[in-house]
mmCIF file of C-alpha atoms in Angstrom:
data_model
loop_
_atom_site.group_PDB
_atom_site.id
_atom_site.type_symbol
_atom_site.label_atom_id
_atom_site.label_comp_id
_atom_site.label_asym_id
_atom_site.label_seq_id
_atom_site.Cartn_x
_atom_site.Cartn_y
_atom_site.Cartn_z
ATOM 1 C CA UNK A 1 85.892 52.171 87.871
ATOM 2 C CA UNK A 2 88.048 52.965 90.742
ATOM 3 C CA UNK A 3 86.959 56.273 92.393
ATOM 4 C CA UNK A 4 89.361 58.429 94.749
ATOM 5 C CA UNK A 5 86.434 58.908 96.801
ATOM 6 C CA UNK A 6 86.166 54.877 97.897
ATOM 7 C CA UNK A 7 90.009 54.704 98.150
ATOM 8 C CA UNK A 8 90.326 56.920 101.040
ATOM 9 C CA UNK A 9 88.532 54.476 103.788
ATOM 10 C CA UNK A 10 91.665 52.348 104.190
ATOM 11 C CA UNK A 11 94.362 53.950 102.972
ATOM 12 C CA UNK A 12 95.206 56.023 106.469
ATOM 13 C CA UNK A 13 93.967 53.184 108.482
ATOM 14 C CA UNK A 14 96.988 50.985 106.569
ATOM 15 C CA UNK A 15 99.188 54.325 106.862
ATOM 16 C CA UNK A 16 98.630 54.247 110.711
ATOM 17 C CA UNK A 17 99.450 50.159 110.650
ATOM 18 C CA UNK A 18 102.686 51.069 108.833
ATOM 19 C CA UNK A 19 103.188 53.741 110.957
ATOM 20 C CA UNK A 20 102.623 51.605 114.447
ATOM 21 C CA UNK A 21 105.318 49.220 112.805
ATOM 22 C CA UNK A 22 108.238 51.745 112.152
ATOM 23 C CA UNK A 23 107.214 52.864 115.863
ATOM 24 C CA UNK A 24 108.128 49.356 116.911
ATOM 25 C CA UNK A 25 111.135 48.816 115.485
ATOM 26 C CA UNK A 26 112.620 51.772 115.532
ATOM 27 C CA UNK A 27 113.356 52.286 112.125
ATOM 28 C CA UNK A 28 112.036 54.405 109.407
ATOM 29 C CA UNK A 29 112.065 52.772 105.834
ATOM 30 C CA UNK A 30 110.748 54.204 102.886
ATOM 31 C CA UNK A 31 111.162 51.615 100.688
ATOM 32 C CA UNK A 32 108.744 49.653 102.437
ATOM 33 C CA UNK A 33 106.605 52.673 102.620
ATOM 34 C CA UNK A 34 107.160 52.824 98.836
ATOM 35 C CA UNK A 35 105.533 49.311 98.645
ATOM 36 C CA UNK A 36 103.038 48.910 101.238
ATOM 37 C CA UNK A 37 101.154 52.547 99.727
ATOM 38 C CA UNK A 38 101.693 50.761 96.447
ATOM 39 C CA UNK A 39 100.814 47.370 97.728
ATOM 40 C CA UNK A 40 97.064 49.074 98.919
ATOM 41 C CA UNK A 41 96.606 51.006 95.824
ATOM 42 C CA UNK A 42 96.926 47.772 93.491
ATOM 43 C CA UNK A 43 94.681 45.126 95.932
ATOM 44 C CA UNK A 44 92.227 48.533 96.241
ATOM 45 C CA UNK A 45 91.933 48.014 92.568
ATOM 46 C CA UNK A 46 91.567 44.840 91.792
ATOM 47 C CA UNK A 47 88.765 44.856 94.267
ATOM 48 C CA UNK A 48 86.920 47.728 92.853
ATOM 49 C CA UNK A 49 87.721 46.190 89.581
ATOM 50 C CA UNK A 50 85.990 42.737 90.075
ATOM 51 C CA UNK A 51 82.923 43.892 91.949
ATOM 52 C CA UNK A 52 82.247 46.006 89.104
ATOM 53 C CA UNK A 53 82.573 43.030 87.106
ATOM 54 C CA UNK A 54 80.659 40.819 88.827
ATOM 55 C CA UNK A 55 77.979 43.035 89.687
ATOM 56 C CA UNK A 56 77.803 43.956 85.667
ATOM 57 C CA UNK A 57 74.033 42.433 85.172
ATOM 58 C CA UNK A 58 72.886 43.739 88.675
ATOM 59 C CA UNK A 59 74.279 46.960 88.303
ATOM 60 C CA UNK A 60 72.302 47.599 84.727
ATOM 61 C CA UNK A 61 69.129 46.838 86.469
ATOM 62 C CA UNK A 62 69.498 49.073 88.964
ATOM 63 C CA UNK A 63 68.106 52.768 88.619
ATOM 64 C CA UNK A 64 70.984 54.134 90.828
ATOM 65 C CA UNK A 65 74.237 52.094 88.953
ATOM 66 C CA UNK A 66 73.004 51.549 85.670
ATOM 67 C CA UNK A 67 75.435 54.218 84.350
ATOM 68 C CA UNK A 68 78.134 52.644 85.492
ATOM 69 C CA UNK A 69 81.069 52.285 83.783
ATOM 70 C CA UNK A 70 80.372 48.216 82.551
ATOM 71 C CA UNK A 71 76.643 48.706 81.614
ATOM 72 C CA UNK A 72 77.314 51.799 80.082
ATOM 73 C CA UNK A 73 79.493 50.213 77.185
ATOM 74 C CA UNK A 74 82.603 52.863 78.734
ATOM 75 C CA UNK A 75 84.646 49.426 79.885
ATOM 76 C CA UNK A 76 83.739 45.803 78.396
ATOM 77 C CA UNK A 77 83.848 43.023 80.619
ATOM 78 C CA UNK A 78 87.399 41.647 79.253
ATOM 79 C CA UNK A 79 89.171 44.558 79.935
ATOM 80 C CA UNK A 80 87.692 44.893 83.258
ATOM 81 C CA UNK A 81 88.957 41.565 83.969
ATOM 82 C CA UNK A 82 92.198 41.573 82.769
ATOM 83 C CA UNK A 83 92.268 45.037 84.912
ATOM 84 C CA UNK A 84 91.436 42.845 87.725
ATOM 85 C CA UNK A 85 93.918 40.439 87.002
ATOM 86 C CA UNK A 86 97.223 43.076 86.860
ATOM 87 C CA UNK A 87 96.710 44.553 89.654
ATOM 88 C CA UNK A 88 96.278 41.323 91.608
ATOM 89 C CA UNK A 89 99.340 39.963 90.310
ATOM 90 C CA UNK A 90 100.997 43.206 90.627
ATOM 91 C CA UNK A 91 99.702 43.249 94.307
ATOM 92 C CA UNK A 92 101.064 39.410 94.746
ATOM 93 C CA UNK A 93 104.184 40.583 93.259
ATOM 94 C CA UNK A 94 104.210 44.065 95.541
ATOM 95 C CA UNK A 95 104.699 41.597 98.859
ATOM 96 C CA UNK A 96 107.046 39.543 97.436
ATOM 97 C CA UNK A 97 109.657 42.450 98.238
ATOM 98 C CA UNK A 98 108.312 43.526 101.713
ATOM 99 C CA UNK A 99 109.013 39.710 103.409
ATOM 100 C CA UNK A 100 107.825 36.363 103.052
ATOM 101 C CA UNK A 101 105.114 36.380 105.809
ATOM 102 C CA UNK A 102 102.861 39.442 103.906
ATOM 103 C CA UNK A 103 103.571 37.319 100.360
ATOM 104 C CA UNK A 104 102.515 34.078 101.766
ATOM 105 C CA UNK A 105 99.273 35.904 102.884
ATOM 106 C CA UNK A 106 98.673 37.773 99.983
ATOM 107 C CA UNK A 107 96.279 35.482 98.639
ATOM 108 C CA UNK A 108 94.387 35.069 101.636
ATOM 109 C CA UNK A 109 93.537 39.088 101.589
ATOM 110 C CA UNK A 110 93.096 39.068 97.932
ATOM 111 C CA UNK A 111 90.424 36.179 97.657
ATOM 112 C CA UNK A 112 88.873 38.187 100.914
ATOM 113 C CA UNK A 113 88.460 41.780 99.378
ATOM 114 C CA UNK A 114 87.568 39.910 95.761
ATOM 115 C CA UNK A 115 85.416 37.439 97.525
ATOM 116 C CA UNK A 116 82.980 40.322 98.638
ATOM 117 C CA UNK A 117 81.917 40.784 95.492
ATOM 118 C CA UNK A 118 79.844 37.759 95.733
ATOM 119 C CA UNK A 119 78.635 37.570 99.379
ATOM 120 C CA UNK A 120 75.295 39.478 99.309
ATOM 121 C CA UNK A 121 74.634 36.690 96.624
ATOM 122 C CA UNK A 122 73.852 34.817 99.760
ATOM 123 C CA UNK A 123 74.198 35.969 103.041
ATOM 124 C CA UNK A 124 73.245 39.584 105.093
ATOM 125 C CA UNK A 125 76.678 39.234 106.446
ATOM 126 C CA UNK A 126 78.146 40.969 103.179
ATOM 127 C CA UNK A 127 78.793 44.146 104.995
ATOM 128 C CA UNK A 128 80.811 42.028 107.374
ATOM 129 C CA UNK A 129 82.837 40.894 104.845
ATOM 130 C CA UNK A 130 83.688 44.174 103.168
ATOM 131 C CA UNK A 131 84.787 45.412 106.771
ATOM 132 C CA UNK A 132 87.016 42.460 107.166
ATOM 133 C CA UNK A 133 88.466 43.300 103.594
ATOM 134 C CA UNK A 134 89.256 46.914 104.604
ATOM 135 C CA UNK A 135 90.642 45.752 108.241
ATOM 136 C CA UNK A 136 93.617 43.705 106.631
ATOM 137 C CA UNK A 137 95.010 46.880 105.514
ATOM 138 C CA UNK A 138 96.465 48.188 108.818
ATOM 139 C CA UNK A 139 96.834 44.311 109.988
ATOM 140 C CA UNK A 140 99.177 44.186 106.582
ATOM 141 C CA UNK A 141 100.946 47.240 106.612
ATOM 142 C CA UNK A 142 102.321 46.443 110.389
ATOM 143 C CA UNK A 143 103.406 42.942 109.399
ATOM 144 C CA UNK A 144 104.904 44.704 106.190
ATOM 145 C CA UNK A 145 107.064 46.748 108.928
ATOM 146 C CA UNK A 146 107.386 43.677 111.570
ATOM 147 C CA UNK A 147 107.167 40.345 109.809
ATOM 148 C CA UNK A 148 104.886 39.501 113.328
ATOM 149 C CA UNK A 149 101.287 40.781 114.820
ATOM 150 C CA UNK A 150 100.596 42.051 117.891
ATOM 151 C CA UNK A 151 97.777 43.536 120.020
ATOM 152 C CA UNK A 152 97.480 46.976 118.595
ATOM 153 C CA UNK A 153 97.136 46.588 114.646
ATOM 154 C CA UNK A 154 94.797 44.083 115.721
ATOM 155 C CA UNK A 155 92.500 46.284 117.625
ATOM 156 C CA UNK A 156 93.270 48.519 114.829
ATOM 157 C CA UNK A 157 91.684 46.127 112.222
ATOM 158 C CA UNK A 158 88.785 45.462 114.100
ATOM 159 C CA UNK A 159 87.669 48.919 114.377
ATOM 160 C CA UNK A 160 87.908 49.520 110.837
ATOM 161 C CA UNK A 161 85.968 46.054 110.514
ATOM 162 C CA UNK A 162 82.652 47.279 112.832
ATOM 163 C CA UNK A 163 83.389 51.136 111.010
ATOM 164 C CA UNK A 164 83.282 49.695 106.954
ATOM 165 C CA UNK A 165 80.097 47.336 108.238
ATOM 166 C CA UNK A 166 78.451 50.133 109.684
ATOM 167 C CA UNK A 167 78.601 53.002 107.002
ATOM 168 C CA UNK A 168 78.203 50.036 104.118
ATOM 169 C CA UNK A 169 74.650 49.105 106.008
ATOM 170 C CA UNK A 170 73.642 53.285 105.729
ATOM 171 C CA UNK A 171 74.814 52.662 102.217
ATOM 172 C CA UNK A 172 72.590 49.684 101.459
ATOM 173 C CA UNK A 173 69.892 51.176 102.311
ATOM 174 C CA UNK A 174 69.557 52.781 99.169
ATOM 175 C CA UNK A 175 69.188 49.554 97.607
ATOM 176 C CA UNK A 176 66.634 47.923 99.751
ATOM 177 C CA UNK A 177 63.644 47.383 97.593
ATOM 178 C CA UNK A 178 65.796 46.691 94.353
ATOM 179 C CA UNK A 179 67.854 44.178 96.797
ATOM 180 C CA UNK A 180 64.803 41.958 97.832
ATOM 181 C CA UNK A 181 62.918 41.781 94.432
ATOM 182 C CA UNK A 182 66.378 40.697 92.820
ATOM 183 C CA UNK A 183 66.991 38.138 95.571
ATOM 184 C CA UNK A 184 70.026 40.144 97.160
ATOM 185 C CA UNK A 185 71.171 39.636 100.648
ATOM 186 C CA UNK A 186 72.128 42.628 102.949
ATOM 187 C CA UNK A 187 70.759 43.937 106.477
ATOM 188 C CA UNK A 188 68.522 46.158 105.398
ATOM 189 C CA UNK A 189 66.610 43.660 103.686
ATOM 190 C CA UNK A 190 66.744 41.104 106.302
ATOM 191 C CA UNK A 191 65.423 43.758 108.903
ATOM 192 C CA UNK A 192 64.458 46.307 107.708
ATOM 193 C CA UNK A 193 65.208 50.140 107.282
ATOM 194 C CA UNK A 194 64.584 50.752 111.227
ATOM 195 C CA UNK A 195 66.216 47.997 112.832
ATOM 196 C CA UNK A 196 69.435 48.082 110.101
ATOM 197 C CA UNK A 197 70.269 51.434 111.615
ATOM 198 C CA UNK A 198 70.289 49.917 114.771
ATOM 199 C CA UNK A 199 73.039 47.452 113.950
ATOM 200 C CA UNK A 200 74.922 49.866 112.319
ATOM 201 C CA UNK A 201 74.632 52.002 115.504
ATOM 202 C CA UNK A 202 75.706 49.059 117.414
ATOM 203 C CA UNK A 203 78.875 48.248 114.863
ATOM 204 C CA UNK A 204 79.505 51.928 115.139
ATOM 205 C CA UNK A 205 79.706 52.490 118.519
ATOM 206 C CA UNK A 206 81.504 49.211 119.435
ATOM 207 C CA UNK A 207 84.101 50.815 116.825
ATOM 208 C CA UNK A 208 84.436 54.006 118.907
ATOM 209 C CA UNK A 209 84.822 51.924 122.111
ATOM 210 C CA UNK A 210 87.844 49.506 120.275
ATOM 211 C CA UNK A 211 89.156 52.683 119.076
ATOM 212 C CA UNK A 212 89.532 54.285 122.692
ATOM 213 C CA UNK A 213 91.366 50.891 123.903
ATOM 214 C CA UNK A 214 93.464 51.037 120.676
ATOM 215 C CA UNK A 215 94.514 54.691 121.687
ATOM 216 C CA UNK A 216 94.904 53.794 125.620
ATOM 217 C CA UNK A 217 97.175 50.705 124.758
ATOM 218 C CA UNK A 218 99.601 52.933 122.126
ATOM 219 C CA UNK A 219 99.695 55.495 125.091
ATOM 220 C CA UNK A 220 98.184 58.022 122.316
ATOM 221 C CA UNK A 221 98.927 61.868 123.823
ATOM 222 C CA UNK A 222 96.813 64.745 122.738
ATOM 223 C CA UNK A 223 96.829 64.772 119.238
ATOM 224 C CA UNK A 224 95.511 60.870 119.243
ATOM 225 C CA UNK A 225 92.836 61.700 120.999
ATOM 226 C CA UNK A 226 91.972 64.781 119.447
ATOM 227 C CA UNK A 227 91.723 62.234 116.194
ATOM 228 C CA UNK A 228 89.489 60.221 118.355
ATOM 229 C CA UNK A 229 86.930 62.510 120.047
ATOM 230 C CA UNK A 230 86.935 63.735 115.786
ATOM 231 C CA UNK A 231 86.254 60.152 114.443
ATOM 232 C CA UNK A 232 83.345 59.558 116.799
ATOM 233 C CA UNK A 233 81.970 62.777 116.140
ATOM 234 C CA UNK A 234 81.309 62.157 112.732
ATOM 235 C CA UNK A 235 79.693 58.635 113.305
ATOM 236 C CA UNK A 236 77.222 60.292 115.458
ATOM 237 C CA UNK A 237 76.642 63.022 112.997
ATOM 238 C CA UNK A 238 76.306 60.488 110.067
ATOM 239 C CA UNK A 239 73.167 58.648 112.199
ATOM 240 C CA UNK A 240 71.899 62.049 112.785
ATOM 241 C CA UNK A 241 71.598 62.635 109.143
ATOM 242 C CA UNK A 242 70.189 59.578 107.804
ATOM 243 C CA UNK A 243 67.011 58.348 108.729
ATOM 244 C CA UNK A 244 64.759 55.436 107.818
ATOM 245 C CA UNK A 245 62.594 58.059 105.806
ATOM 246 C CA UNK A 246 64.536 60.225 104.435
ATOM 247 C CA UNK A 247 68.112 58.611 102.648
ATOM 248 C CA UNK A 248 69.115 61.708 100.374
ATOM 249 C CA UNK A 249 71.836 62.237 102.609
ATOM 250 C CA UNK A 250 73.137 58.710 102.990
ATOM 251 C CA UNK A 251 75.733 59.809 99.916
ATOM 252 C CA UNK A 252 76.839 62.790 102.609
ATOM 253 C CA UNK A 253 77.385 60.060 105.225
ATOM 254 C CA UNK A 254 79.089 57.567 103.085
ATOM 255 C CA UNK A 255 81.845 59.684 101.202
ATOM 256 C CA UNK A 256 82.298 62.577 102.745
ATOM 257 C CA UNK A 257 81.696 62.341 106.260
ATOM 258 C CA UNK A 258 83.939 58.952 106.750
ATOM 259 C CA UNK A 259 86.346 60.245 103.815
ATOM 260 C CA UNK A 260 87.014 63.081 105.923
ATOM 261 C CA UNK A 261 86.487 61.096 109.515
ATOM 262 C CA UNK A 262 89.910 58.666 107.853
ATOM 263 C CA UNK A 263 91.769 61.055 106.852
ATOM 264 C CA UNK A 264 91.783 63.317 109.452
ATOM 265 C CA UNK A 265 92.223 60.258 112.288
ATOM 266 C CA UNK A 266 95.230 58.973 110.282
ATOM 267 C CA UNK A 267 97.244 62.023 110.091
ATOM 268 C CA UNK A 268 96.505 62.921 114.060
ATOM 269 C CA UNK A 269 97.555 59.447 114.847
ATOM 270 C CA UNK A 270 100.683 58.832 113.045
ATOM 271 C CA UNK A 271 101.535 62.390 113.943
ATOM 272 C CA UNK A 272 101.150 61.511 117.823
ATOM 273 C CA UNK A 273 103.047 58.635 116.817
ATOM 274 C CA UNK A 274 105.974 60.187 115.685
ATOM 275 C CA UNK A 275 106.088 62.455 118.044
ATOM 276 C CA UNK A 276 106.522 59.646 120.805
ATOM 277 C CA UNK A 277 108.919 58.159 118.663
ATOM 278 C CA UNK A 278 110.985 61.360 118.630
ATOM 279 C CA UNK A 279 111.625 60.709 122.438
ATOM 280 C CA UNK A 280 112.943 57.139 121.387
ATOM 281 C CA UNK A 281 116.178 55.803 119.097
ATOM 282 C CA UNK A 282 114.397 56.264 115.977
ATOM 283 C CA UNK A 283 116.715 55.490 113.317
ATOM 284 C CA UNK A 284 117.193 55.824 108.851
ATOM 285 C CA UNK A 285 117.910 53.655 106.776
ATOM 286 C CA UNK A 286 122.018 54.044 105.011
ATOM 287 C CA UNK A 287 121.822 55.375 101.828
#
């Protein structure tokens, strides 16, 4: 149920967050590296986990999932669910040993990522929410680091917010028909093919504008913006692709093109980060 594919989106987003943290104190750990990468991977799939359980009945009507892994017969619905269950308690468990601030908010992000699941049940703002899931992982992985928030994991998380809610409105079109004969909430249905692009143009390029402050305000060098002139590139080329028409390459734009666009930001970034670290007391853990 959980597919590599959909676990690269956040992963070097919460990578850079961890990354910005170590940067701020001064002080590599890898245990809480260790955890937080472990932390992401569990709440990643306890998320994928329940929507495919809660989708179940939706997902065997529909043309495009109906060979998923639930309606197939491959996974019942109890072991789906008590897949859901370990790896939220594992996640729960996961913070408990980073500090008390990311444990005593690890329900919060957990009933906001598994919450999702539901939201297109009743409101168009479901893409919202699935960007707001995604945008606690570099939020986390900095208070992992720093027990305390500041301005730059915060811009951080709201560009990953406006990026998720963008591509996931591409993505929904897709389902547009089978979404408003089944009584399913999402922008496309509420607007329309034409105009959805337009907010996800909108969400897209207010991402690449929070994305320029979040670089300015780390003092990113060369290899930060590199990651950044990148990242936008691939937005644009994802709209260029995809048109109210003609979806057979909204697939191309989902996975690949922001697979790729995440990875390659979060490796330029925390590489520029280290490298203005180096100029700083950066210091190891005894061992």
């Amino acid at each position: 149920m959980v597919k590599f594919s959909h676990s690269v989106f956040a992963m070097p987003f919460g990578l850079t967050g961890l990354f910005l943290g170590f940067a701020e104190t001064r002080e590599f750990d890898p245990l809480i590296l260790f955890l937080v990468v472990f932390g992401l991977v569990f709440v990643r799939n306890a998320a994928m986990g329940f929507n495919r359980w809660a989708d179940r009945k939706i997902d065997a009507e529909n043309v495009r999932t109906k060979d998923r892994e639930i309606p197939a017969g491959v996974i019942s619905t109890r072991q789906a669910l008590l897949f859901v269950v370990v790896n939220g308690l594992l996640f729960i468990a996961t913070t408990y040993f980073i500090n008390p601030l990311c444990f005593y908010l690890s329900p919060v992000a957990l009933t906001v990522v598994l919450g999702y699941s539901l939201t297109k049940r009743f409101t168009a703002l479901c893409h919202i929410i699935l960007g707001l899931g995604l945008s606690l992982s570099p939020v986390g992985a900095y208070i992992a680091v720093t027990g305390y928030l500041t301005l730059d994991p915060i811009l951080l998380g709201i560009a990953v917010l406006t990026w998720v809610s963008g591509f996931d409105i591409i993505y929904a079109l897709q389902d547009e028909e089978f979404d408003r004969t089944h009584n399913l909430y999402s922008i496309p249905t509420y607007l329309g093919k034409n105009r959805a692009l337009l907010v996800s143009g909108f969400l897209h390029f207010v991402t690449a504008a929070v994305l320029a402050f979040f670089i300015y305000t780390i003092e990113g060098q060369y290899l930060a913006w590199t990651a950044f002139v990148f990242f936008v590139c691939l937005l644009v080329y994802q709209h260029l692709i995809v048109k109210p028409n003609d979806l057979s390459r909204v697939n191309l734009a989902f996975f690949t093109t922001n697979g790729i666009a995440s990875i390659i930001f979060g490796i330029l970034v925390i590489l520029d980060i280290l490298v203005l670290s180096f100029h700083h007391s950066f210091s190891f853990p005894a061992i």
